[in-house]
mmCIF file of C-alpha atoms in Angstrom:
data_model
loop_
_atom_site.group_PDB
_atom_site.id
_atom_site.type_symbol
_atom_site.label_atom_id
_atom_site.label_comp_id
_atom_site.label_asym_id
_atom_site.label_seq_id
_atom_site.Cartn_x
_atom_site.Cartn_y
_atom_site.Cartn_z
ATOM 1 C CA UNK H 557 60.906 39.784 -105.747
ATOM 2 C CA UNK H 558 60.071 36.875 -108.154
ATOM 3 C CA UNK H 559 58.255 33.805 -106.669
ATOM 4 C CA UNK H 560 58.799 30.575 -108.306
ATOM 5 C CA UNK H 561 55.426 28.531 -107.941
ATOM 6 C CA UNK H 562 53.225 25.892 -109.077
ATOM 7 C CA UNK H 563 51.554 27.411 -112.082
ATOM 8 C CA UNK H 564 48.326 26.996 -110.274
ATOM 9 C CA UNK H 565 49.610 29.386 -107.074
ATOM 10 C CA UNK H 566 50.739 31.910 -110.145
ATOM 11 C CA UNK H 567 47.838 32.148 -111.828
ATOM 12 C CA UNK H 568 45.631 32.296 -108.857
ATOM 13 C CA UNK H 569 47.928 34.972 -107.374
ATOM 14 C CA UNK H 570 48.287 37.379 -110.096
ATOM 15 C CA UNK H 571 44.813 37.599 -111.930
ATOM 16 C CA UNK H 572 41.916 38.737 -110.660
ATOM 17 C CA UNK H 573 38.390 38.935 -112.131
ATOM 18 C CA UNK H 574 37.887 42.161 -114.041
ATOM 19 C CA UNK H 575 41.501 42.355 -115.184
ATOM 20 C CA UNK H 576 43.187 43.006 -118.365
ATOM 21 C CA UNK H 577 45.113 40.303 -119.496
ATOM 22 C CA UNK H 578 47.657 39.666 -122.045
ATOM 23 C CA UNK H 579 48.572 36.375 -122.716
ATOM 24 C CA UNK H 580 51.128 37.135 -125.760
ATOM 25 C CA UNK H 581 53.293 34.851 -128.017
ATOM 26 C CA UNK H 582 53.600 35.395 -131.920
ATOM 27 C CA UNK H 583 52.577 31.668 -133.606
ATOM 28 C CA UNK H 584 55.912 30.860 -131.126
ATOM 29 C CA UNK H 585 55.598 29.993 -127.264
ATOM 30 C CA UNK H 586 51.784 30.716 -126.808
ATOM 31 C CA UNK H 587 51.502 30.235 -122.893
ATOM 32 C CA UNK H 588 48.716 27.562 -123.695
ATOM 33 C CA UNK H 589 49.484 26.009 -119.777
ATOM 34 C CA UNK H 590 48.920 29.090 -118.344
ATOM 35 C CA UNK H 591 45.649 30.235 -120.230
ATOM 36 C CA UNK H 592 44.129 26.734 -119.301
ATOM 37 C CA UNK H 593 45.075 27.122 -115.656
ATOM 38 C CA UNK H 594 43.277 30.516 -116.052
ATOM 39 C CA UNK H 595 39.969 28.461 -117.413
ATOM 40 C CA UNK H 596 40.362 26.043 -114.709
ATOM 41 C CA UNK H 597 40.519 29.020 -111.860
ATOM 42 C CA UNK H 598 37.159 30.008 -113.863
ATOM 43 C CA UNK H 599 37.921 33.896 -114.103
ATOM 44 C CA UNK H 600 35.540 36.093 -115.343
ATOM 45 C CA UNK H 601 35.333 39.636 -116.908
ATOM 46 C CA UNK H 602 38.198 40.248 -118.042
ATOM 47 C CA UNK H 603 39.502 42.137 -120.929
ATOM 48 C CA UNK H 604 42.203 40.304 -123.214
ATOM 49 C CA UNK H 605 44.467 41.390 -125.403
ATOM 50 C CA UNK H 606 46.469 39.670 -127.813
ATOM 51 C CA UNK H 607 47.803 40.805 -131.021
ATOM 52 C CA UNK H 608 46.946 37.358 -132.550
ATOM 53 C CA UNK H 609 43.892 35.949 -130.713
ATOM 54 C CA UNK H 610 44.244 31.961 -131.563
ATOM 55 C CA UNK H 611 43.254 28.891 -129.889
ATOM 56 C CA UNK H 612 43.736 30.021 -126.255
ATOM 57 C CA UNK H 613 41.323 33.397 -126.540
ATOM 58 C CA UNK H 614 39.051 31.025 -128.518
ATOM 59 C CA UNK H 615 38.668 28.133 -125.477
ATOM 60 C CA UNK H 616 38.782 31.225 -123.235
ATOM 61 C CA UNK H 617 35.706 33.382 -125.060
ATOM 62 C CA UNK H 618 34.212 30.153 -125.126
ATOM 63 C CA UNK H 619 33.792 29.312 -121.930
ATOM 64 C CA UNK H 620 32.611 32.888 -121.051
ATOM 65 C CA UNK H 621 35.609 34.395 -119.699
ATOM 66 C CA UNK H 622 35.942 37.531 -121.817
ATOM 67 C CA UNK H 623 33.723 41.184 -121.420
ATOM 68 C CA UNK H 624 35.877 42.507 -123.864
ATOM 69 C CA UNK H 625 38.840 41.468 -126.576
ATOM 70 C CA UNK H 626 41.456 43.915 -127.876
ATOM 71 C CA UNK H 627 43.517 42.520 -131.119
ATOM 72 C CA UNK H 628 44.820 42.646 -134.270
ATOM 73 C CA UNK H 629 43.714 39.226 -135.939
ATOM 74 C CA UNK H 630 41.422 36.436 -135.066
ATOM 75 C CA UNK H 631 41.459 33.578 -136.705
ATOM 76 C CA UNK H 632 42.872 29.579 -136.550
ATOM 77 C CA UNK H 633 46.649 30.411 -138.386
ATOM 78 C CA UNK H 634 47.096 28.083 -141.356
ATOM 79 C CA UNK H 635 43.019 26.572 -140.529
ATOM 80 C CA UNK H 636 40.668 29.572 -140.743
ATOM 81 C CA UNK H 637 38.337 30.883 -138.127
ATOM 82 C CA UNK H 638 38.134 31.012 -134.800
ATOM 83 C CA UNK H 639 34.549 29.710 -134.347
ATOM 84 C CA UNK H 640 33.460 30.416 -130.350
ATOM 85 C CA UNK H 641 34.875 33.617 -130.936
ATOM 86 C CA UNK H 642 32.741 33.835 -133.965
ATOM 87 C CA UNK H 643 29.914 32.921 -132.381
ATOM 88 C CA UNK H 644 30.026 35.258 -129.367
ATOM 89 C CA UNK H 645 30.442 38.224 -131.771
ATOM 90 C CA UNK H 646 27.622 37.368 -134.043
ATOM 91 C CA UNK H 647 24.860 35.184 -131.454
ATOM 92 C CA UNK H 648 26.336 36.771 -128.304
ATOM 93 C CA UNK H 649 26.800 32.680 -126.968
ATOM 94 C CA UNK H 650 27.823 32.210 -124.397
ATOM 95 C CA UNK H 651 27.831 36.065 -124.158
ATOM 96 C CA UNK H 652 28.171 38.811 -125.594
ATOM 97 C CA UNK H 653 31.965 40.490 -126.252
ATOM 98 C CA UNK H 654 33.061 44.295 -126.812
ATOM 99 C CA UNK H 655 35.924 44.522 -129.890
ATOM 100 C CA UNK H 656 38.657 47.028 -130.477
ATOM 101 C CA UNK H 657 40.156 45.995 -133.295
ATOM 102 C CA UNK H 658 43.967 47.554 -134.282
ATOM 103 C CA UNK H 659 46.596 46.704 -136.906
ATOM 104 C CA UNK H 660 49.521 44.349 -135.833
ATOM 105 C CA UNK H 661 51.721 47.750 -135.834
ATOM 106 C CA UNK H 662 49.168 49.776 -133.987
ATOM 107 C CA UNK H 663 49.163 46.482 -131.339
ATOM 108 C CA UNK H 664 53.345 46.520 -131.149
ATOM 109 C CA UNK H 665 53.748 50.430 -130.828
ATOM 110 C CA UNK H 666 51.111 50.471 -128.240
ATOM 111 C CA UNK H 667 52.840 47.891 -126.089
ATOM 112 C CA UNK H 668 55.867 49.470 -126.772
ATOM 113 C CA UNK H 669 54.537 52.862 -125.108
ATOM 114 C CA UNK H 670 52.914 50.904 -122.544
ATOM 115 C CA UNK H 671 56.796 49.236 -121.810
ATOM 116 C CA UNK H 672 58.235 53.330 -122.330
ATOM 117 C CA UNK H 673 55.582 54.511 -119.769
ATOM 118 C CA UNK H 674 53.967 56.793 -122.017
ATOM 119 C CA UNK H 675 50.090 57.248 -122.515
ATOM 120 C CA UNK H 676 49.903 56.760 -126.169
ATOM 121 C CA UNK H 677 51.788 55.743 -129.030
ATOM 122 C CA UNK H 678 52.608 57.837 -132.051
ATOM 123 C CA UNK H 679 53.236 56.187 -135.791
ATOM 124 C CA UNK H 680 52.402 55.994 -139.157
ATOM 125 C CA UNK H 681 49.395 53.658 -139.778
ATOM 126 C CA UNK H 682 46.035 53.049 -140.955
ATOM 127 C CA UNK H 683 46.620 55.382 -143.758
ATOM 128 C CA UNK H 684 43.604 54.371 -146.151
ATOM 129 C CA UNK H 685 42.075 51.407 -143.969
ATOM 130 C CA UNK H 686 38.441 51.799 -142.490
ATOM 131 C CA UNK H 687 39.208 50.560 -138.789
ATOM 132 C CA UNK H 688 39.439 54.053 -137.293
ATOM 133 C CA UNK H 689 35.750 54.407 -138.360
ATOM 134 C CA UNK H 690 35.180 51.475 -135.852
ATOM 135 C CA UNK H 691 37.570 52.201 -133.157
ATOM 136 C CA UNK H 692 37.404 55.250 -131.121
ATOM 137 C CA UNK H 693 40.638 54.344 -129.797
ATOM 138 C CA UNK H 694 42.810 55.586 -133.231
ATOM 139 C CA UNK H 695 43.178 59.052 -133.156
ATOM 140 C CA UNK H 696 45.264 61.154 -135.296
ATOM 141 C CA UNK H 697 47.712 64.008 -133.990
ATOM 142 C CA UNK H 698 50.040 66.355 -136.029
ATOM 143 C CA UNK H 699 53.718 66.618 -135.547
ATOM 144 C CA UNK H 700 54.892 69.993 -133.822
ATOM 145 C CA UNK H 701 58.069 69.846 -136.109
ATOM 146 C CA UNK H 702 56.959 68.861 -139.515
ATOM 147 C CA UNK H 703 52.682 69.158 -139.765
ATOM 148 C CA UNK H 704 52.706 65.563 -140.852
ATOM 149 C CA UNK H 705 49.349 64.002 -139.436
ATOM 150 C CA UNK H 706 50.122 60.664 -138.003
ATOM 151 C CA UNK H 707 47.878 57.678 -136.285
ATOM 152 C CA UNK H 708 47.888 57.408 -132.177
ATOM 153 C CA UNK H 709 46.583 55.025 -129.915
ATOM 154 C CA UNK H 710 46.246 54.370 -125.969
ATOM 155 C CA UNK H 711 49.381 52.575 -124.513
ATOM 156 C CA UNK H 712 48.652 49.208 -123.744
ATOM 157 C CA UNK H 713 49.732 48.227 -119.847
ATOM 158 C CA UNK H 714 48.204 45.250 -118.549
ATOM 159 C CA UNK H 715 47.575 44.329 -115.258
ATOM 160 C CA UNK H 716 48.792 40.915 -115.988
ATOM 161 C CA UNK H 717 50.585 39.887 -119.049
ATOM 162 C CA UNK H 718 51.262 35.832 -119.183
ATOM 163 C CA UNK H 719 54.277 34.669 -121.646
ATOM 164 C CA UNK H 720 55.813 31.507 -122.072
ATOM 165 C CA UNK H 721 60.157 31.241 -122.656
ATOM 166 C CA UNK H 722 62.567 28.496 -122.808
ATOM 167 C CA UNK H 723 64.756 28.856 -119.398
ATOM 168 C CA UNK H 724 64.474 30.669 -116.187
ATOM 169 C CA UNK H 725 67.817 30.843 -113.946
ATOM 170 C CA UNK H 726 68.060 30.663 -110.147
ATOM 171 C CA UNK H 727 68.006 34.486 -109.465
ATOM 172 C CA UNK H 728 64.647 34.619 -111.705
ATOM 173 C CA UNK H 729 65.983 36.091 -115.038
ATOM 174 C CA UNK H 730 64.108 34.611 -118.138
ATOM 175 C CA UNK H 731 65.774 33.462 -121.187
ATOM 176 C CA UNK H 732 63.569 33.955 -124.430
ATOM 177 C CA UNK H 733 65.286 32.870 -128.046
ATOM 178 C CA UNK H 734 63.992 32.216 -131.236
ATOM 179 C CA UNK H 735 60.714 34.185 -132.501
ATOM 180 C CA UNK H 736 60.326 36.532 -129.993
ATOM 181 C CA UNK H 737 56.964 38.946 -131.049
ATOM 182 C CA UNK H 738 55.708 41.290 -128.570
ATOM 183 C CA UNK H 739 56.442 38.951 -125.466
ATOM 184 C CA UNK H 740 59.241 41.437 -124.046
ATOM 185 C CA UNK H 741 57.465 44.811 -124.437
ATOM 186 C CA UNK H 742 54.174 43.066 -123.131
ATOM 187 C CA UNK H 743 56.020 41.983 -119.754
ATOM 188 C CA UNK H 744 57.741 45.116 -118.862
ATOM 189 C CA UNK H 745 54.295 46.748 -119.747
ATOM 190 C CA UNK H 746 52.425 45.170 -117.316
ATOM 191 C CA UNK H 747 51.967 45.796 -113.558
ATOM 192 C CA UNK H 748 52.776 42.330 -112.668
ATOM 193 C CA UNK H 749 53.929 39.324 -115.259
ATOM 194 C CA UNK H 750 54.017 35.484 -114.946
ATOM 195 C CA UNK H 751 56.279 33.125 -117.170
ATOM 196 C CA UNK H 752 55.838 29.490 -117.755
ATOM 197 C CA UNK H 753 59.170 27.924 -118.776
ATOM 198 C CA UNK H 754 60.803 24.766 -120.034
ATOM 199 C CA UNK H 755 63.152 24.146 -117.945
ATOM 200 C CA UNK H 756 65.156 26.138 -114.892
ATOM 201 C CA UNK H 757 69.339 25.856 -115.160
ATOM 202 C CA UNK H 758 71.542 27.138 -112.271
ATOM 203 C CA UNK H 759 72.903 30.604 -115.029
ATOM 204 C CA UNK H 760 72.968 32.009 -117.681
ATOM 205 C CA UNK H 761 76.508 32.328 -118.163
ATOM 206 C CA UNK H 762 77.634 30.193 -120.906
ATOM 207 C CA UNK H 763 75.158 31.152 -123.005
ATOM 208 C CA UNK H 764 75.158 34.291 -125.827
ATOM 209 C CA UNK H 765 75.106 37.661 -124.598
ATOM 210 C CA UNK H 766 72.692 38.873 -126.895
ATOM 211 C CA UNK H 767 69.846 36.218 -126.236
ATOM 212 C CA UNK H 768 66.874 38.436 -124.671
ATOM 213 C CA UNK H 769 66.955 38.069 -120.916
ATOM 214 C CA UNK H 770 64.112 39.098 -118.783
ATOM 215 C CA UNK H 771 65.331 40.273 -115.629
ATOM 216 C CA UNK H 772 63.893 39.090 -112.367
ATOM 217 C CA UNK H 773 62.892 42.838 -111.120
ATOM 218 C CA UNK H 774 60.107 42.473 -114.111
ATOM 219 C CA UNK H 775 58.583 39.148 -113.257
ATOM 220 C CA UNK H 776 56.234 38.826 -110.311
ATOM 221 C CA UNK H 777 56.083 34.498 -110.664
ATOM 222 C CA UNK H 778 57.572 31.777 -113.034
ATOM 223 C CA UNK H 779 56.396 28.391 -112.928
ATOM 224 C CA UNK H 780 58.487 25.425 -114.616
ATOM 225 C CA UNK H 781 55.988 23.962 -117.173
ATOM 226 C CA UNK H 782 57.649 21.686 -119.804
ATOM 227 C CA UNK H 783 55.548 21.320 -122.680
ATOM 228 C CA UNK H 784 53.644 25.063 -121.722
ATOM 229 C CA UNK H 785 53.175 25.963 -125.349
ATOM 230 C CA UNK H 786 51.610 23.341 -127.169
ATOM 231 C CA UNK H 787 50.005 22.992 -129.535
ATOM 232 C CA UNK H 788 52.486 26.731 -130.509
ATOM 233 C CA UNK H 789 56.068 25.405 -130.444
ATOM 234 C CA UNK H 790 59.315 26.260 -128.424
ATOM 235 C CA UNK H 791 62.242 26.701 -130.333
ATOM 236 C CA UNK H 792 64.853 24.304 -129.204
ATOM 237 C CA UNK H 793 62.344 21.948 -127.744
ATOM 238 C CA UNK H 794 59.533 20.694 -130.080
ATOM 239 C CA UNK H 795 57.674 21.430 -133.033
ATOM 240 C CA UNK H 796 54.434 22.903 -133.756
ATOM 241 C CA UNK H 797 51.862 20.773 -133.670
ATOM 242 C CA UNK H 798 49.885 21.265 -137.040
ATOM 243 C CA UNK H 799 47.454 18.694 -136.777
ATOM 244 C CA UNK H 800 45.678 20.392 -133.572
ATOM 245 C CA UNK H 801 45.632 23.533 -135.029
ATOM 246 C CA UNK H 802 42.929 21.362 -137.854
ATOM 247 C CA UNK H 803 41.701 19.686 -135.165
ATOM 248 C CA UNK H 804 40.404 22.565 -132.848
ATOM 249 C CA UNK H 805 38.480 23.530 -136.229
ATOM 250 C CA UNK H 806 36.264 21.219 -136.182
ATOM 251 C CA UNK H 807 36.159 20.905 -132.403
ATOM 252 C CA UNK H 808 35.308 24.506 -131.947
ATOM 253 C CA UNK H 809 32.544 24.498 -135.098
ATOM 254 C CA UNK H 810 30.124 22.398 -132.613
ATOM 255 C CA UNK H 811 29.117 23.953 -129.228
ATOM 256 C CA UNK H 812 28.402 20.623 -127.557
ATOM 257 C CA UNK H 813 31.482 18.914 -129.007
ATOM 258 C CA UNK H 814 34.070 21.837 -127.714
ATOM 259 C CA UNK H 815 32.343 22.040 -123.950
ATOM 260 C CA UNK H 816 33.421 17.925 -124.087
ATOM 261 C CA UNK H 817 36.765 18.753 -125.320
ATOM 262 C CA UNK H 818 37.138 21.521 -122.513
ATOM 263 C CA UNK H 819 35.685 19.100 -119.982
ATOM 264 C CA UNK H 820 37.987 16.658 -121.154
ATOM 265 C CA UNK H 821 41.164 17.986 -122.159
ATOM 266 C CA UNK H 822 41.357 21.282 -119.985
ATOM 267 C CA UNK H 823 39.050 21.350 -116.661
ATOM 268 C CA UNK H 824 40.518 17.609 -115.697
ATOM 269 C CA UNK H 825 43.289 18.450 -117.020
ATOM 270 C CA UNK H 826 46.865 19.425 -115.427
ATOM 271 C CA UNK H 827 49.813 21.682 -116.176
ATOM 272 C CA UNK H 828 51.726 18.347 -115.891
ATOM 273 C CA UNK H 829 49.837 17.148 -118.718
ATOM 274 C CA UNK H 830 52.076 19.123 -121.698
ATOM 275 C CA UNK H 831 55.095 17.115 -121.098
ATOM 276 C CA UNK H 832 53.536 14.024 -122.474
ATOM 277 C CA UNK H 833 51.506 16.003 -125.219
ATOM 278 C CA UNK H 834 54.688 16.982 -126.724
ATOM 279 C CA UNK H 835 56.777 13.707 -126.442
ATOM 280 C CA UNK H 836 56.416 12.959 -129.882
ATOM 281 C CA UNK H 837 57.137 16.204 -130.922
ATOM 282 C CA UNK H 838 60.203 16.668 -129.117
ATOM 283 C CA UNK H 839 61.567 13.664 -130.564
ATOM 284 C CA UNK H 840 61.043 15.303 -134.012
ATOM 285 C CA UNK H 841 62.441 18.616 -133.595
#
């Protein structure tokens, strides 16, 4: 049954050091709250996947959290690179990480088969790229029905995936609208799943149909974190914030200058914190 709980009793409950961990959100509702509560609990070893590793895996490589990252971009989106993660690939600071790189389809069809139950996932892809050369995890099998060789690659299922949405009702079902990405398929992948949200409301019932709905069977905890995806944006709520996205840039190019900033801004920091980050862009949106 879903437990609603301070984000710190969530996080502390559900991940463990060692696990693998997808914190997932497509440039839209990037559980930001939740991976800084995961810095703050100071877990270690773990293996995380994202399809778009942005400022979240970047603090969280950082700061020495990661044995291993499995993705499909890294970078700073709109800025450039993500610089600790740059540095931990190419100086091994503050250690050394293990890559398995994929294409953003490879990533979504193997979360999909992870969400289907099924070991692998089976699609066309990385038809004349050089990443299979690199990753022993894309394979290539051969239809039984029409001898067309196609790409294939391990299901991705989580032990803990950590997503961000707009409303959670009463009962526990999540409400997700707007951009959605891989969030879904990511939850109902995972053995257990934690969701930051905006705000609770008593039901859904006036609402569309058709908006996606999580349903409370598939989330093991949701904490109420307004503001839980800055600097990312929630639709309905408040903007992106562009200027941090620049500003983590130069933050992250200095070692000294982002262990301040983490000091600062996340280890004496507090999931209450957002709300007022956001203020001003609430007002805009």
């Amino acid at each position: 049954m879903v437990k609603f709980l301070p984000l710190k009793e969530a996080v502390a409950e559900n991940l463990h050091d060692g696990d693998t961990v997808a914190f997932e959100g497509f440039t839209h509702l990037i559980p930001t709250a939740a991976a800084h509560e995961a810095i703050r609990q100071g877990f270690r070893d773990l293996t995380l996947i994202r399809m778009t590793p942005d400022l979240i895996y970047d603090q969280m490589i950082g700061m020495g959290m990661a044995r291993k990252i499995v993705f499909s971009y890294v970078g700073n989106p709109g800025v450039g690179l993500l610089r600790r993660a740059r540095d931990a690939i190419e100086n091994g600071f503050p250690r050394a990480i293990e890559l398995e790189e994929h294409s953003h389809a490879g990533m979504a069809n193997a979360y999909e088969a992870g969400a289907a139950g099924l070991p692998c996932a089976v699609f066309r892809g990385y038809r004349g790229a050089g990443l299979a050369a690199v990753n022993p995890n894309i394979k290539s099998v051969t239809c039984p029905f029409t001898g067309e060789v196609l790409a294939a690659v391990p299901a991705i299922r989580p032990d803990v995936t950590f997503i961000h949405a707009q409303k959670a009702d009463r009962k526990g079902n999540v409400l997700v609208e707007g951009i959605i990405g891989i969030q879904k398929e990511a939850v109902l992948a995972a053995k257990r799943a934690v969701v930051t949200v905006e705000e609770m409301v008593d039901s859904f019932d006036d609402l569309h149909p058709n908006l996606t709905v999580l349903p409370s069977w598939t989330i093991a905890a949701i904490s109420v974190v307004p503001g839980g995806s800055h600097p990312s944006y929630t639709h309905g709520y408040y903007e992106r914030d562009n200027a941090a996205y620049l500003e983590w840039d130069e933050i992250a190019a200095d070692r000294g200058r982002f262990q301040a900033w983490m000091q600062q801004n996340v280890i004496e920091s507090s999931p209450d914190d957002f709300a007022g980050r956001v203020e001003h862009l609430r007002k805009a949106a």
